[in-house]
CSV table of C-alpha atoms in Angstrom, one decimal:
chain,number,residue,atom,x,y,z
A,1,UNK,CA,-13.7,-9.7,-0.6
A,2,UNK,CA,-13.5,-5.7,-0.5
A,3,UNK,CA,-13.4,-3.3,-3.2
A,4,UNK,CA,-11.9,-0.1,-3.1
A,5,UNK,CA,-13.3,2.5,-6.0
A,6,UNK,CA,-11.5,6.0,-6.4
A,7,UNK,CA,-13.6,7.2,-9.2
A,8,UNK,CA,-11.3,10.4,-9.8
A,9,UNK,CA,-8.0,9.2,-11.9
A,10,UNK,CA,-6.6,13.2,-12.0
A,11,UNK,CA,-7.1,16.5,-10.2
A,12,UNK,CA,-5.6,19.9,-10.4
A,13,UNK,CA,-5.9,22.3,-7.6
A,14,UNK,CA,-4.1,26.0,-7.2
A,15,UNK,CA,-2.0,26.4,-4.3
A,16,UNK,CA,-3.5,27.6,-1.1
A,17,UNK,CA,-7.1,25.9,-2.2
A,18,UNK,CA,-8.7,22.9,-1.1
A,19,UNK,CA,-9.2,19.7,-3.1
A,20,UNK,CA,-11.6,16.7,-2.0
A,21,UNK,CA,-10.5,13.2,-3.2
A,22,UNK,CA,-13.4,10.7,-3.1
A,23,UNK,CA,-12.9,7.0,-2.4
A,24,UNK,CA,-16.3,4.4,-1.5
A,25,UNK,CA,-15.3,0.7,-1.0
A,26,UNK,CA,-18.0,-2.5,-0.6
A,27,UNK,CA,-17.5,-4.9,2.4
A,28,UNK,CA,-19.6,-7.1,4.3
A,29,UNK,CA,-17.3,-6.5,7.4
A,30,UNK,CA,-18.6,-3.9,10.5
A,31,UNK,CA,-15.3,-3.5,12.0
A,32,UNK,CA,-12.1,-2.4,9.9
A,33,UNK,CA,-9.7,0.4,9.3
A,34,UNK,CA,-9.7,2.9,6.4
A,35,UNK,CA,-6.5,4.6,5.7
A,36,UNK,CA,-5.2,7.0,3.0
A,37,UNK,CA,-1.5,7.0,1.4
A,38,UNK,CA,0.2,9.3,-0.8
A,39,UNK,CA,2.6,8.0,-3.1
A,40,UNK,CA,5.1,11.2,-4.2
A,41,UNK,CA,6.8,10.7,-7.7
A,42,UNK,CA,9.9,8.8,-5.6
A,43,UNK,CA,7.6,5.9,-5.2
A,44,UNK,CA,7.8,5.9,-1.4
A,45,UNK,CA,4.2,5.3,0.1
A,46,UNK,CA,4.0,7.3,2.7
A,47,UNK,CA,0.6,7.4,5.1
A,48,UNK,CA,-1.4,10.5,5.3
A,49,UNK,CA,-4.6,9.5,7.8
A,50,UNK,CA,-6.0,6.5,9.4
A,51,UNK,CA,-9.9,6.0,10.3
A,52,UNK,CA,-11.2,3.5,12.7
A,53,UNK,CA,-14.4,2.5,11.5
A,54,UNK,CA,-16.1,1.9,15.4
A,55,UNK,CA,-14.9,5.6,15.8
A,56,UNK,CA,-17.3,8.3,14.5
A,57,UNK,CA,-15.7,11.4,14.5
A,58,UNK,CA,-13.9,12.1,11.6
A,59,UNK,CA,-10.0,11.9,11.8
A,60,UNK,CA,-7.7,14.7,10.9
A,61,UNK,CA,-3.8,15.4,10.4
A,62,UNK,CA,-2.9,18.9,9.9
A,63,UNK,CA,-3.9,20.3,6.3
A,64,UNK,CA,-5.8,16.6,6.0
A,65,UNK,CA,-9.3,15.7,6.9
A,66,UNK,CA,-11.6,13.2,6.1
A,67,UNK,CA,-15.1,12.8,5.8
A,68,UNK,CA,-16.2,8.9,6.9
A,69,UNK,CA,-19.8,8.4,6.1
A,70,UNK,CA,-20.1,4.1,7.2
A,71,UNK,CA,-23.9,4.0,5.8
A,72,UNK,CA,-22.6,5.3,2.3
A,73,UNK,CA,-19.3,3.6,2.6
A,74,UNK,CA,-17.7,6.6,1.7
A,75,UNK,CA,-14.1,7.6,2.6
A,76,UNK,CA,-13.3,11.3,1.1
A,77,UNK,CA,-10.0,13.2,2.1
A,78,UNK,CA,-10.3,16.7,2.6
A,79,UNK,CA,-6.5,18.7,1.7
A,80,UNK,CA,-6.7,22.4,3.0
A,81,UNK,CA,-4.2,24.8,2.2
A,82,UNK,CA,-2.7,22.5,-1.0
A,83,UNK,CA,0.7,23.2,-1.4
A,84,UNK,CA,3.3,22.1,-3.6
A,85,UNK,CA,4.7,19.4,-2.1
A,86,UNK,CA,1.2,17.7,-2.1
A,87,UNK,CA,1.5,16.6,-5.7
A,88,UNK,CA,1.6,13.1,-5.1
A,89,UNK,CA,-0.7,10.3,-6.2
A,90,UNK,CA,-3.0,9.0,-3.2
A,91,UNK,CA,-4.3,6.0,-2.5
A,92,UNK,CA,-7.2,5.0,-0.5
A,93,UNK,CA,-7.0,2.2,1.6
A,94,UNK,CA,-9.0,-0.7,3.8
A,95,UNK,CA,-8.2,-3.7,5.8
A,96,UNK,CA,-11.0,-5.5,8.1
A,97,UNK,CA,-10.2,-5.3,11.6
A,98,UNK,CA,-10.0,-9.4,11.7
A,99,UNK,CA,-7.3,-11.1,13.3
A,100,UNK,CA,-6.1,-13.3,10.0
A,101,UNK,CA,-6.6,-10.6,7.5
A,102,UNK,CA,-4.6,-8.1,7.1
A,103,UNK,CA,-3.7,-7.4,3.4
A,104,UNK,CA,-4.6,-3.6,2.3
A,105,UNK,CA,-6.7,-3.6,-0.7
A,106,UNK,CA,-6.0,-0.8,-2.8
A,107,UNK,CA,-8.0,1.8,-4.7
A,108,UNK,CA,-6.7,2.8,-8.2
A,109,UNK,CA,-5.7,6.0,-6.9
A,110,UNK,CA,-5.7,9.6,-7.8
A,111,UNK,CA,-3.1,11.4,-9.1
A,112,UNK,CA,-3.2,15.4,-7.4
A,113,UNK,CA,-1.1,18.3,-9.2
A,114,UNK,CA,-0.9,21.3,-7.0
A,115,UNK,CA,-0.4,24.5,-9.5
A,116,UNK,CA,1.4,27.2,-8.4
B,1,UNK,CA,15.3,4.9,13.4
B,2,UNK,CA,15.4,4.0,9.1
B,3,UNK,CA,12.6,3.3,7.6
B,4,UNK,CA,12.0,-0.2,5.3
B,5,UNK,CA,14.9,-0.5,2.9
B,6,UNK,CA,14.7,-2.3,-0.6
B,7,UNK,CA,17.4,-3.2,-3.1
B,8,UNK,CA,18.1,-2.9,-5.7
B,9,UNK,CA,15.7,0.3,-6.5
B,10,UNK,CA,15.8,-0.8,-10.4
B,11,UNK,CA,16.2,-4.3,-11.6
B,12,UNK,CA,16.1,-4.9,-15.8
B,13,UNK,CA,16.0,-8.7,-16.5
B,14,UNK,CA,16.2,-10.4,-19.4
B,15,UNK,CA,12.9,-13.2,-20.0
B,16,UNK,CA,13.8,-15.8,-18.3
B,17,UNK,CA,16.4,-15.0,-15.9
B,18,UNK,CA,15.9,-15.4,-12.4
B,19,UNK,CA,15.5,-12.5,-9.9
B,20,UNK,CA,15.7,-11.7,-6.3
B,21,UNK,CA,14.6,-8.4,-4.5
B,22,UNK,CA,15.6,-7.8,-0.9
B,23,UNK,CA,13.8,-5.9,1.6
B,24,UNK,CA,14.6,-4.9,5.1
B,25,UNK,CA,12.2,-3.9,7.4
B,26,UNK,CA,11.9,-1.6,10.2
B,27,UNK,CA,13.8,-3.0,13.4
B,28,UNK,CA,11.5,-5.1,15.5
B,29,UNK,CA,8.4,-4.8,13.4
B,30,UNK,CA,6.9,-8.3,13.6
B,31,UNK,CA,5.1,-8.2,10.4
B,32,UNK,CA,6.4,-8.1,6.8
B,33,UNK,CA,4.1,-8.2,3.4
B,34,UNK,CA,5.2,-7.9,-0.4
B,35,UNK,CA,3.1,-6.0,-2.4
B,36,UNK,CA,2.9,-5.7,-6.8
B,37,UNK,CA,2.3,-2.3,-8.1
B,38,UNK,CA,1.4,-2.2,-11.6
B,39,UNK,CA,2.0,0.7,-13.6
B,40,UNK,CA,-0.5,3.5,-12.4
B,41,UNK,CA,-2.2,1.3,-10.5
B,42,UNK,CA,-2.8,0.1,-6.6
B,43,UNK,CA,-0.5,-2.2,-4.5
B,44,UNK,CA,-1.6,-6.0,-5.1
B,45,UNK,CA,-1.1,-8.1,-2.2
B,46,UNK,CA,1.1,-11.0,-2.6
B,47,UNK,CA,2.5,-12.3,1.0
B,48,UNK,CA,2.3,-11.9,4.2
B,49,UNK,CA,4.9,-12.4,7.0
B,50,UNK,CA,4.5,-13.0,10.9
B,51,UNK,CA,8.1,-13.6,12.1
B,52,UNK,CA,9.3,-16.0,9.7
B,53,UNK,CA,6.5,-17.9,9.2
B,54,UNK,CA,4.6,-17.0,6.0
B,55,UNK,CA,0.9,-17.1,6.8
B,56,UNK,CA,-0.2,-15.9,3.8
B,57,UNK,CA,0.5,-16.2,-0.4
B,58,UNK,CA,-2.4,-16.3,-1.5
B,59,UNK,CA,-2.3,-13.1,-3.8
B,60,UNK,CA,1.6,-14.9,-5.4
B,61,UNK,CA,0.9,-14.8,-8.9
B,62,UNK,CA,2.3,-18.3,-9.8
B,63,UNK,CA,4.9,-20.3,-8.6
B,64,UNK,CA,7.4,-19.1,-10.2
B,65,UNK,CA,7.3,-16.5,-7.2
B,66,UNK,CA,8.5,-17.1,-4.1
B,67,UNK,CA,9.2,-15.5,-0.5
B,68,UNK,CA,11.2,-16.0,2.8
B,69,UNK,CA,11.3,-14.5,5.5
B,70,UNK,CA,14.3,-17.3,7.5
B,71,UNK,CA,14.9,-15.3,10.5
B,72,UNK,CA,12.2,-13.4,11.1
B,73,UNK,CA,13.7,-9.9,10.0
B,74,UNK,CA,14.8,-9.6,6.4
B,75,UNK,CA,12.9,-10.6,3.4
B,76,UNK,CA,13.6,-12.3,-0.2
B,77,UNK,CA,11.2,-11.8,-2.8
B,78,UNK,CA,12.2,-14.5,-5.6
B,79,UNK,CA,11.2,-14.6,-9.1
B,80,UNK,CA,12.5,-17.5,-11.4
B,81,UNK,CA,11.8,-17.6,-15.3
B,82,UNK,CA,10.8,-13.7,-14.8
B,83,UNK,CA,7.8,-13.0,-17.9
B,84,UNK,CA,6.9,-9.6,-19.5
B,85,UNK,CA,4.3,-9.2,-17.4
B,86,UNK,CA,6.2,-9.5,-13.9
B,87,UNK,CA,7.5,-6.1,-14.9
B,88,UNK,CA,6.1,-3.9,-11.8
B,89,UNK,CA,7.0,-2.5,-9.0
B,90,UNK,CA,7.5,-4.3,-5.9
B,91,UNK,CA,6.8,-3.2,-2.8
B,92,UNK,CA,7.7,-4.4,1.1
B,93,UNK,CA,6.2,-3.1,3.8
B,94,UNK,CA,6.1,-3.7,7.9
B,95,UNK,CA,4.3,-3.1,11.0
B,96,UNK,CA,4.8,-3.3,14.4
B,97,UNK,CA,2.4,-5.9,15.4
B,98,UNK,CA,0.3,-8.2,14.1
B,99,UNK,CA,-1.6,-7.2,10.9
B,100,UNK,CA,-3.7,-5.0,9.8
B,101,UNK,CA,-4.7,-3.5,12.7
B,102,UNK,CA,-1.3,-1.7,12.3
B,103,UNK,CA,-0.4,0.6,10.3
B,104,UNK,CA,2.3,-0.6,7.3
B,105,UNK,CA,4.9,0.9,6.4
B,106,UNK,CA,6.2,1.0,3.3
B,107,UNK,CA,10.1,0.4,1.4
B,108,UNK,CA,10.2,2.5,-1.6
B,109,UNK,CA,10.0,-0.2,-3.7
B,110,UNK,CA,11.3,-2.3,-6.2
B,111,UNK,CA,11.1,-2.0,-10.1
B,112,UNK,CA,11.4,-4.7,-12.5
B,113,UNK,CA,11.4,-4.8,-15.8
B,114,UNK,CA,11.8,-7.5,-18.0
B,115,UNK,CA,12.6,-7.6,-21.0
């Protein structure tokens, strides 16, 4: 079974600054994906990045960045430039790259207010 | 194209009543999974969806929940005798192909409260 933690329930960041959301998860597996999802107050998930844990380099999307460290099982997400419409509770994410498993196990999340 | 569709957005029940939540996935996306959102909480899995064959409920709660999936594109999410603590948020999401290997994407949910 995998655990996802995110240890950080709230942050607050100004606009235009950078915020760092952490997220570690235990697994046995080698191969699997990591993903994070933010979840706006409308309740639609919506995927920010996806990480293939065979691939190295760290993945980015715009204003989002992660850091992917596989010894330390660490997973952090990187926002640059936070702006308003950021405030949005993220998730962070994991499935094993297995042919019959394929659920997503959840962290709690984090809930991010951007401040004007 | 439109994303994954659920209905109805809000359902109040009373305890005991019987309750069905509909999702309808992106067109063509092979597989379909339920999830249970708890108040401030992560997505639970519940069921999983290949076509309309259900491969996998492990993570339905009892059985007085239930899922089809009859011709392989929308989705039924039943609840019968609905309890207190069903109240949550349901969500559907699909993928293109098979799994997790793909991403999901997510309905905006579903949520239930009983009273």
């Amino acid at each position: 079974a995998q655990t996802v933690t995110q240890s950080q329930p709230e942050m607050s960041v100004q606009e235009a600054e950078t915020v760092t959301l952490s997220c570690t998860y235990d697994t046995s597996e080698n191969n699997y994906y990591l993903f994070w999802y933010k979840q706006p107050p409308s309740r639609q998930m919506i995927l920010v990045i996806r990480q293939e844990a065979y691939k190295q380099q760290n993945a980015t999307e715009n204003r989002f960045s992660v850091n992917f460290q596989k010894a330390a099982k660490s997973f952090s997400l990187k926002i640059s430039d936070s702006q308003l419409g950021d405030t949005a509770m993220y998730f962070c994410a994991f499935v094993p790259r297995r042919s019959n498993d394929y659920k997503l196990s959840f962290g709690a999340g984090t809930t991010v207010t951007v401040r004007a | 194209g439109a994303g994954v569709s659920q209905s109805p957005r809000y359902k109040v029940a009373k305890r005991g009543q019987d309750v069905a939540l509909r999702c309808d996935p992106i067109s063509g996306h092979v597989s379909l999974f339920w999830y249970q959102q708890a108040l401030g909480q992560g997505p639970e899995f519940l069921t999983y969806f290949q076509n309309e064959a259900q491969l996998d409920k492990s993570g339905l709660p009892s059985d007085r929940f239930f899922a089809e999936r009859p011709e392989g594109s929308v989705s039924t999410l039943k609840i019968q005798r609905t309890q207190q603590e069903d109240s949550a948020v349901y969500l559907c999401a699909s993928s293109l192909d098979l799994g997790g290997t793909d991403t999901q994407y997510f309905g905006p949910g579903t949520r239930l409260t009983v009273l």
